[in-house]
mmCIF file of C-alpha atoms in Angstrom:
data_model
loop_
_atom_site.group_PDB
_atom_site.id
_atom_site.type_symbol
_atom_site.label_atom_id
_atom_site.label_comp_id
_atom_site.label_asym_id
_atom_site.label_seq_id
_atom_site.Cartn_x
_atom_site.Cartn_y
_atom_site.Cartn_z
ATOM 1 C CA MET B 6 -9.439 7.346 16.482
ATOM 2 C CA PRO B 7 -8.378 6.445 20.115
ATOM 3 C CA ALA B 8 -8.236 2.657 19.387
ATOM 4 C CA GLU B 9 -5.645 3.210 16.658
ATOM 5 C CA ARG B 10 -3.326 4.758 19.185
ATOM 6 C CA LEU B 11 -3.545 1.622 21.375
ATOM 7 C CA TYR B 12 -2.841 -0.609 18.346
ATOM 8 C CA ARG B 13 0.256 1.391 17.562
ATOM 9 C CA ILE B 14 1.459 1.233 21.191
ATOM 10 C CA HIS B 15 0.916 -2.455 21.738
ATOM 11 C CA ARG B 16 1.555 -3.521 18.123
ATOM 12 C CA THR B 17 -1.393 -5.948 18.264
ATOM 13 C CA SER B 18 -5.035 -5.666 17.436
ATOM 14 C CA GLU B 19 -5.942 -8.019 20.332
ATOM 15 C CA ILE B 20 -6.696 -5.413 22.952
ATOM 16 C CA PRO B 21 -9.290 -5.948 25.741
ATOM 17 C CA VAL B 22 -12.619 -4.142 25.431
ATOM 18 C CA ARG B 23 -12.004 -2.578 28.850
ATOM 19 C CA GLU B 24 -8.807 -0.927 27.645
ATOM 20 C CA LEU B 25 -10.434 0.202 24.378
ATOM 21 C CA ALA B 26 -13.335 1.768 26.264
ATOM 22 C CA GLU B 27 -11.048 3.505 28.736
ATOM 23 C CA GLU B 28 -9.016 4.964 25.840
ATOM 24 C CA ALA B 29 -12.192 6.442 24.382
ATOM 25 C CA HIS B 30 -13.281 7.709 27.895
ATOM 26 C CA ALA B 31 -16.369 5.438 27.659
ATOM 27 C CA SER B 32 -17.854 2.563 29.605
ATOM 28 C CA ARG B 33 -17.921 -1.074 28.443
ATOM 29 C CA SER B 34 -21.676 -0.788 27.993
ATOM 30 C CA SER B 35 -21.167 2.243 25.757
ATOM 31 C CA PHE B 36 -18.595 0.363 23.694
ATOM 32 C CA TYR B 37 -20.923 -2.636 23.169
ATOM 33 C CA ALA B 38 -23.702 -0.203 22.171
ATOM 34 C CA ARG B 39 -21.567 0.764 19.215
ATOM 35 C CA PHE B 40 -19.584 -2.379 18.457
ATOM 36 C CA PRO B 41 -20.505 -6.073 18.835
ATOM 37 C CA ASP B 42 -16.969 -6.911 19.926
ATOM 38 C CA ALA B 43 -13.324 -5.744 19.820
ATOM 39 C CA ASP B 44 -12.796 -7.395 16.387
ATOM 40 C CA ALA B 45 -15.465 -5.166 14.823
ATOM 41 C CA LEU B 46 -13.569 -2.036 15.954
ATOM 42 C CA ALA B 47 -10.275 -3.544 14.628
ATOM 43 C CA HIS B 48 -11.867 -3.933 11.152
ATOM 44 C CA ILE B 49 -12.982 -0.307 11.180
ATOM 45 C CA VAL B 50 -9.435 0.817 12.039
ATOM 46 C CA TYR B 51 -8.048 -1.411 9.351
ATOM 47 C CA ASP B 52 -10.505 -0.069 6.742
ATOM 48 C CA ARG B 53 -9.325 3.397 7.503
ATOM 49 C CA PHE B 54 -5.725 2.278 7.055
ATOM 50 C CA CYS B 55 -6.697 0.872 3.672
ATOM 51 C CA LYS B 56 -8.118 4.223 2.603
ATOM 52 C CA ARG B 57 -4.883 5.951 3.585
ATOM 53 C CA THR B 58 -2.836 3.369 1.761
ATOM 54 C CA LEU B 59 -4.773 3.749 -1.483
ATOM 55 C CA ALA B 60 -4.652 7.566 -1.243
ATOM 56 C CA VAL B 61 -0.865 7.386 -1.684
ATOM 57 C CA ALA B 62 -1.352 6.432 -5.399
ATOM 58 C CA SER B 63 -3.576 9.552 -5.870
ATOM 59 C CA GLU B 64 -0.980 11.752 -4.207
ATOM 60 C CA VAL B 65 1.728 10.331 -6.471
ATOM 61 C CA ASP B 66 -0.463 10.999 -9.499
ATOM 62 C CA VAL B 67 -0.681 14.718 -8.650
ATOM 63 C CA ASP B 68 3.037 15.003 -7.704
ATOM 64 C CA TRP B 69 4.213 13.197 -10.900
ATOM 65 C CA GLU B 70 1.993 15.454 -12.997
ATOM 66 C CA ARG B 71 3.739 18.493 -11.421
ATOM 67 C CA GLY B 72 7.328 17.588 -11.996
ATOM 68 C CA ARG B 73 8.151 13.976 -12.828
ATOM 69 C CA PRO B 74 11.071 13.898 -10.360
ATOM 70 C CA GLY B 75 13.817 11.474 -11.187
ATOM 71 C CA GLY B 76 13.221 11.188 -14.932
ATOM 72 C CA ASP B 77 10.517 10.695 -17.505
ATOM 73 C CA ASP B 78 10.666 7.050 -18.215
ATOM 74 C CA PHE B 79 8.379 4.387 -16.711
ATOM 75 C CA ALA B 80 11.186 3.013 -14.455
ATOM 76 C CA ALA B 81 11.558 6.459 -12.867
ATOM 77 C CA PHE B 82 7.790 6.538 -12.182
ATOM 78 C CA VAL B 83 7.917 3.039 -10.574
ATOM 79 C CA SER B 84 10.823 4.085 -8.399
ATOM 80 C CA PHE B 85 9.030 7.313 -7.310
ATOM 81 C CA MET B 86 5.790 5.418 -6.550
ATOM 82 C CA LEU B 87 7.620 2.744 -4.508
ATOM 83 C CA GLY B 88 9.569 5.380 -2.631
ATOM 84 C CA ARG B 89 6.381 6.995 -1.554
ATOM 85 C CA TYR B 90 4.892 3.712 -0.449
ATOM 86 C CA VAL B 91 8.010 2.791 1.510
ATOM 87 C CA GLU B 92 7.852 6.100 3.315
ATOM 88 C CA PHE B 93 4.198 5.500 4.057
ATOM 89 C CA TRP B 94 4.930 1.954 5.277
ATOM 90 C CA ARG B 95 7.560 3.276 7.655
ATOM 91 C CA ALA B 96 5.145 5.872 9.117
ATOM 92 C CA GLU B 97 2.463 3.192 9.622
ATOM 93 C CA GLN B 98 4.832 0.435 10.713
ATOM 94 C CA ARG B 99 3.460 -0.128 14.221
ATOM 95 C CA LEU B 100 -0.182 -0.284 12.989
ATOM 96 C CA ILE B 101 0.830 -2.640 10.192
ATOM 97 C CA GLN B 102 2.529 -4.956 12.730
ATOM 98 C CA ALA B 103 -0.630 -4.949 14.839
ATOM 99 C CA PHE B 104 -2.736 -6.214 11.981
ATOM 100 C CA ARG B 105 -0.201 -8.691 10.810
ATOM 101 C CA ILE B 106 -0.508 -10.408 14.182
ATOM 102 C CA GLY B 107 -4.296 -10.039 13.950
ATOM 103 C CA GLU B 108 -4.346 -11.874 10.653
ATOM 104 C CA VAL B 109 -3.208 -15.079 12.368
ATOM 105 C CA ARG B 110 -6.522 -15.591 14.038
ATOM 106 C CA ASP B 111 -8.782 -13.483 11.851
ATOM 107 C CA PRO B 112 -9.105 -14.791 8.241
ATOM 108 C CA ALA B 113 -11.181 -11.753 7.403
ATOM 109 C CA LEU B 114 -8.329 -9.441 8.104
ATOM 110 C CA ARG B 115 -6.051 -11.577 5.994
ATOM 111 C CA GLY B 116 -8.628 -11.348 3.142
ATOM 112 C CA LYS B 117 -8.672 -7.608 3.424
ATOM 113 C CA ARG B 118 -4.906 -7.456 3.230
ATOM 114 C CA GLN B 119 -4.932 -9.610 0.032
ATOM 115 C CA TRP B 120 -7.606 -7.339 -1.441
ATOM 116 C CA LEU B 121 -5.484 -4.325 -0.508
ATOM 117 C CA ASP B 122 -2.470 -5.737 -2.321
ATOM 118 C CA GLY B 123 -4.461 -6.171 -5.483
ATOM 119 C CA GLU B 124 -6.212 -2.847 -5.239
ATOM 120 C CA ILE B 125 -2.812 -1.027 -4.805
ATOM 121 C CA LEU B 126 -1.709 -2.759 -7.956
ATOM 122 C CA ARG B 127 -4.716 -1.729 -9.970
ATOM 123 C CA ARG B 128 -4.533 1.923 -8.760
ATOM 124 C CA VAL B 129 -0.817 2.164 -9.450
ATOM 125 C CA ILE B 130 -1.422 0.792 -12.976
ATOM 126 C CA ARG B 131 -4.197 3.284 -13.604
ATOM 127 C CA VAL B 132 -1.971 6.147 -12.501
ATOM 128 C CA GLY B 133 0.894 4.843 -14.696
ATOM 129 C CA CYS B 134 -1.376 4.549 -17.672
ATOM 130 C CA ARG B 135 -2.536 8.096 -17.212
ATOM 131 C CA HIS B 136 1.016 9.344 -17.538
ATOM 132 C CA TYR B 137 2.237 6.788 -20.109
ATOM 133 C CA GLU B 138 -0.610 6.134 -22.531
ATOM 134 C CA GLN B 139 1.463 3.834 -24.640
ATOM 135 C CA LEU B 140 1.394 1.239 -21.869
ATOM 136 C CA ASP B 141 -0.813 -1.753 -22.418
ATOM 137 C CA GLY B 142 -2.829 -1.544 -19.184
ATOM 138 C CA PRO B 143 -4.474 -4.956 -19.172
ATOM 139 C CA ALA B 144 -1.257 -6.763 -20.190
ATOM 140 C CA LEU B 145 0.667 -4.817 -17.548
ATOM 141 C CA GLU B 146 -1.855 -5.787 -14.850
ATOM 142 C CA LYS B 147 -1.585 -9.464 -15.915
ATOM 143 C CA GLN B 148 2.255 -9.321 -15.813
ATOM 144 C CA LEU B 149 2.236 -7.743 -12.348
ATOM 145 C CA GLU B 150 -0.413 -10.051 -10.954
ATOM 146 C CA GLU B 151 1.935 -12.948 -11.758
ATOM 147 C CA GLY B 152 4.548 -11.399 -9.534
ATOM 148 C CA LEU B 153 2.256 -9.841 -6.987
ATOM 149 C CA ALA B 154 2.890 -12.357 -4.201
ATOM 150 C CA ILE B 155 6.670 -12.070 -4.633
ATOM 151 C CA ILE B 156 6.643 -8.269 -4.802
ATOM 152 C CA ALA B 157 4.337 -7.948 -1.783
ATOM 153 C CA ALA B 158 6.465 -10.393 0.227
ATOM 154 C CA ALA B 159 9.628 -8.531 -0.665
ATOM 155 C CA PHE B 160 7.994 -5.219 0.312
ATOM 156 C CA ARG B 161 6.513 -6.445 3.537
ATOM 157 C CA GLY B 162 9.377 -8.708 4.446
ATOM 158 C CA GLY B 163 11.197 -6.068 6.456
ATOM 159 C CA SER B 164 8.192 -4.417 8.009
ATOM 160 C CA GLU B 165 8.616 -6.273 11.310
ATOM 161 C CA SER B 166 11.429 -3.993 12.289
ATOM 162 C CA GLU B 167 12.839 -0.630 11.008
ATOM 163 C CA ASP B 168 16.319 -2.037 10.973
ATOM 164 C CA GLN B 169 15.273 -4.984 8.793
ATOM 165 C CA LEU B 170 13.528 -2.667 6.335
ATOM 166 C CA GLY B 171 16.682 -0.681 6.155
ATOM 167 C CA LEU B 172 15.190 2.802 6.443
ATOM 168 C CA ALA B 173 17.576 4.182 9.057
ATOM 169 C CA THR B 174 19.346 6.430 6.522
ATOM 170 C CA PRO B 175 18.463 8.069 3.241
ATOM 171 C CA ASP B 176 21.096 5.884 1.477
ATOM 172 C CA ALA B 177 19.488 2.774 2.929
ATOM 173 C CA HIS B 178 16.098 3.989 1.867
ATOM 174 C CA ASP B 179 17.339 4.492 -1.668
ATOM 175 C CA ARG B 180 18.804 1.015 -1.803
ATOM 176 C CA ILE B 181 15.529 -0.572 -0.711
ATOM 177 C CA VAL B 182 13.588 1.389 -3.336
ATOM 178 C CA GLU B 183 16.158 0.516 -6.033
ATOM 179 C CA GLY B 184 15.918 -3.133 -5.278
ATOM 180 C CA LEU B 185 12.150 -3.146 -5.284
ATOM 181 C CA THR B 186 12.096 -1.227 -8.548
ATOM 182 C CA GLU B 187 14.323 -3.828 -10.224
ATOM 183 C CA LEU B 188 12.070 -6.577 -8.851
ATOM 184 C CA VAL B 189 8.899 -4.902 -10.217
ATOM 185 C CA LEU B 190 10.463 -4.308 -13.610
ATOM 186 C CA ARG B 191 11.436 -7.916 -13.958
ATOM 187 C CA PHE B 192 7.733 -8.594 -14.437
ATOM 188 C CA VAL B 193 7.261 -5.843 -16.969
ATOM 189 C CA PRO B 194 10.365 -5.864 -19.159
ATOM 190 C CA ARG B 195 8.760 -3.832 -21.964
ATOM 191 C CA ALA B 196 8.029 -1.056 -19.425
ATOM 192 C CA ARG B 197 11.807 -0.449 -19.135
ATOM 193 C CA GLU B 198 11.712 1.369 -22.472
ATOM 194 C CA PRO B 199 11.389 5.180 -22.481
ATOM 195 C CA GLN B 200 7.945 6.485 -23.327
ATOM 196 C CA SER B 201 8.992 7.640 -26.764
ATOM 197 C CA ALA B 202 10.236 4.198 -27.698
ATOM 198 C CA GLN B 203 6.997 2.367 -27.002
ATOM 199 C CA PRO B 204 4.475 1.647 -29.796
ATOM 200 C CA GLN B 205 1.640 4.083 -30.068
ATOM 201 C CA PRO B 206 -1.234 1.727 -30.888
ATOM 202 C CA ARG B 207 -1.133 0.326 -27.305
ATOM 203 C CA ALA B 208 -2.686 3.597 -25.907
ATOM 204 C CA GLN B 209 -6.302 2.432 -26.420
ATOM 205 C CA SER B 210 -5.817 -0.623 -24.133
ATOM 206 C CA CYS B 211 -4.506 1.629 -21.448
ATOM 207 C CA ARG B 212 -7.466 3.951 -21.644
ATOM 208 C CA ALA B 213 -9.726 0.978 -21.351
ATOM 209 C CA ALA B 214 -7.939 -0.027 -18.144
ATOM 210 C CA ARG B 215 -8.501 3.456 -16.736
ATOM 211 C CA ARG B 216 -12.276 3.170 -17.290
ATOM 212 C CA ALA B 217 -12.407 -0.200 -15.494
#
């Protein structure tokens, strides 16, 4: 989408209709025939970003099924999932910055971001439960929801600049993922145990979470 390129260049969603129309090789009248205003287009771009973000969990689901890189316990899964999301965040960094600025004046964008945080959590838990049936899905969701604001803030805290996020080298990337993994696992201490060490009767709860 042409508008997305402009958001990435300017790192803001507040772009004049004239410039948005020119980017799409259209007139202002053609723009208004499709969109009521520039904010409406910004929401469409953000919705597409949300779909790409949520697709990461599905990709991890497939890749973890193939090889479980890094180990077989739940902590290794969390680290792998976070690593993929950090890579995704780095690739989408300019667009993310654009919408962080847009949230200041657009409560609806802020609401979508809050919804996205919760939906990422739910999808990650569903994927985790699929691979670790002994996990208590509802309890895990409750524990992580309690720390969601802290986890999200820690994850997003460095997204304003690549240097802050510490992704300039593979070693720095690994340190970021390691720190985030430790933070997540503080809210799910029982999930630190290997799969074989967790009680079997909890599997039914997890299956219920997957159906939700």
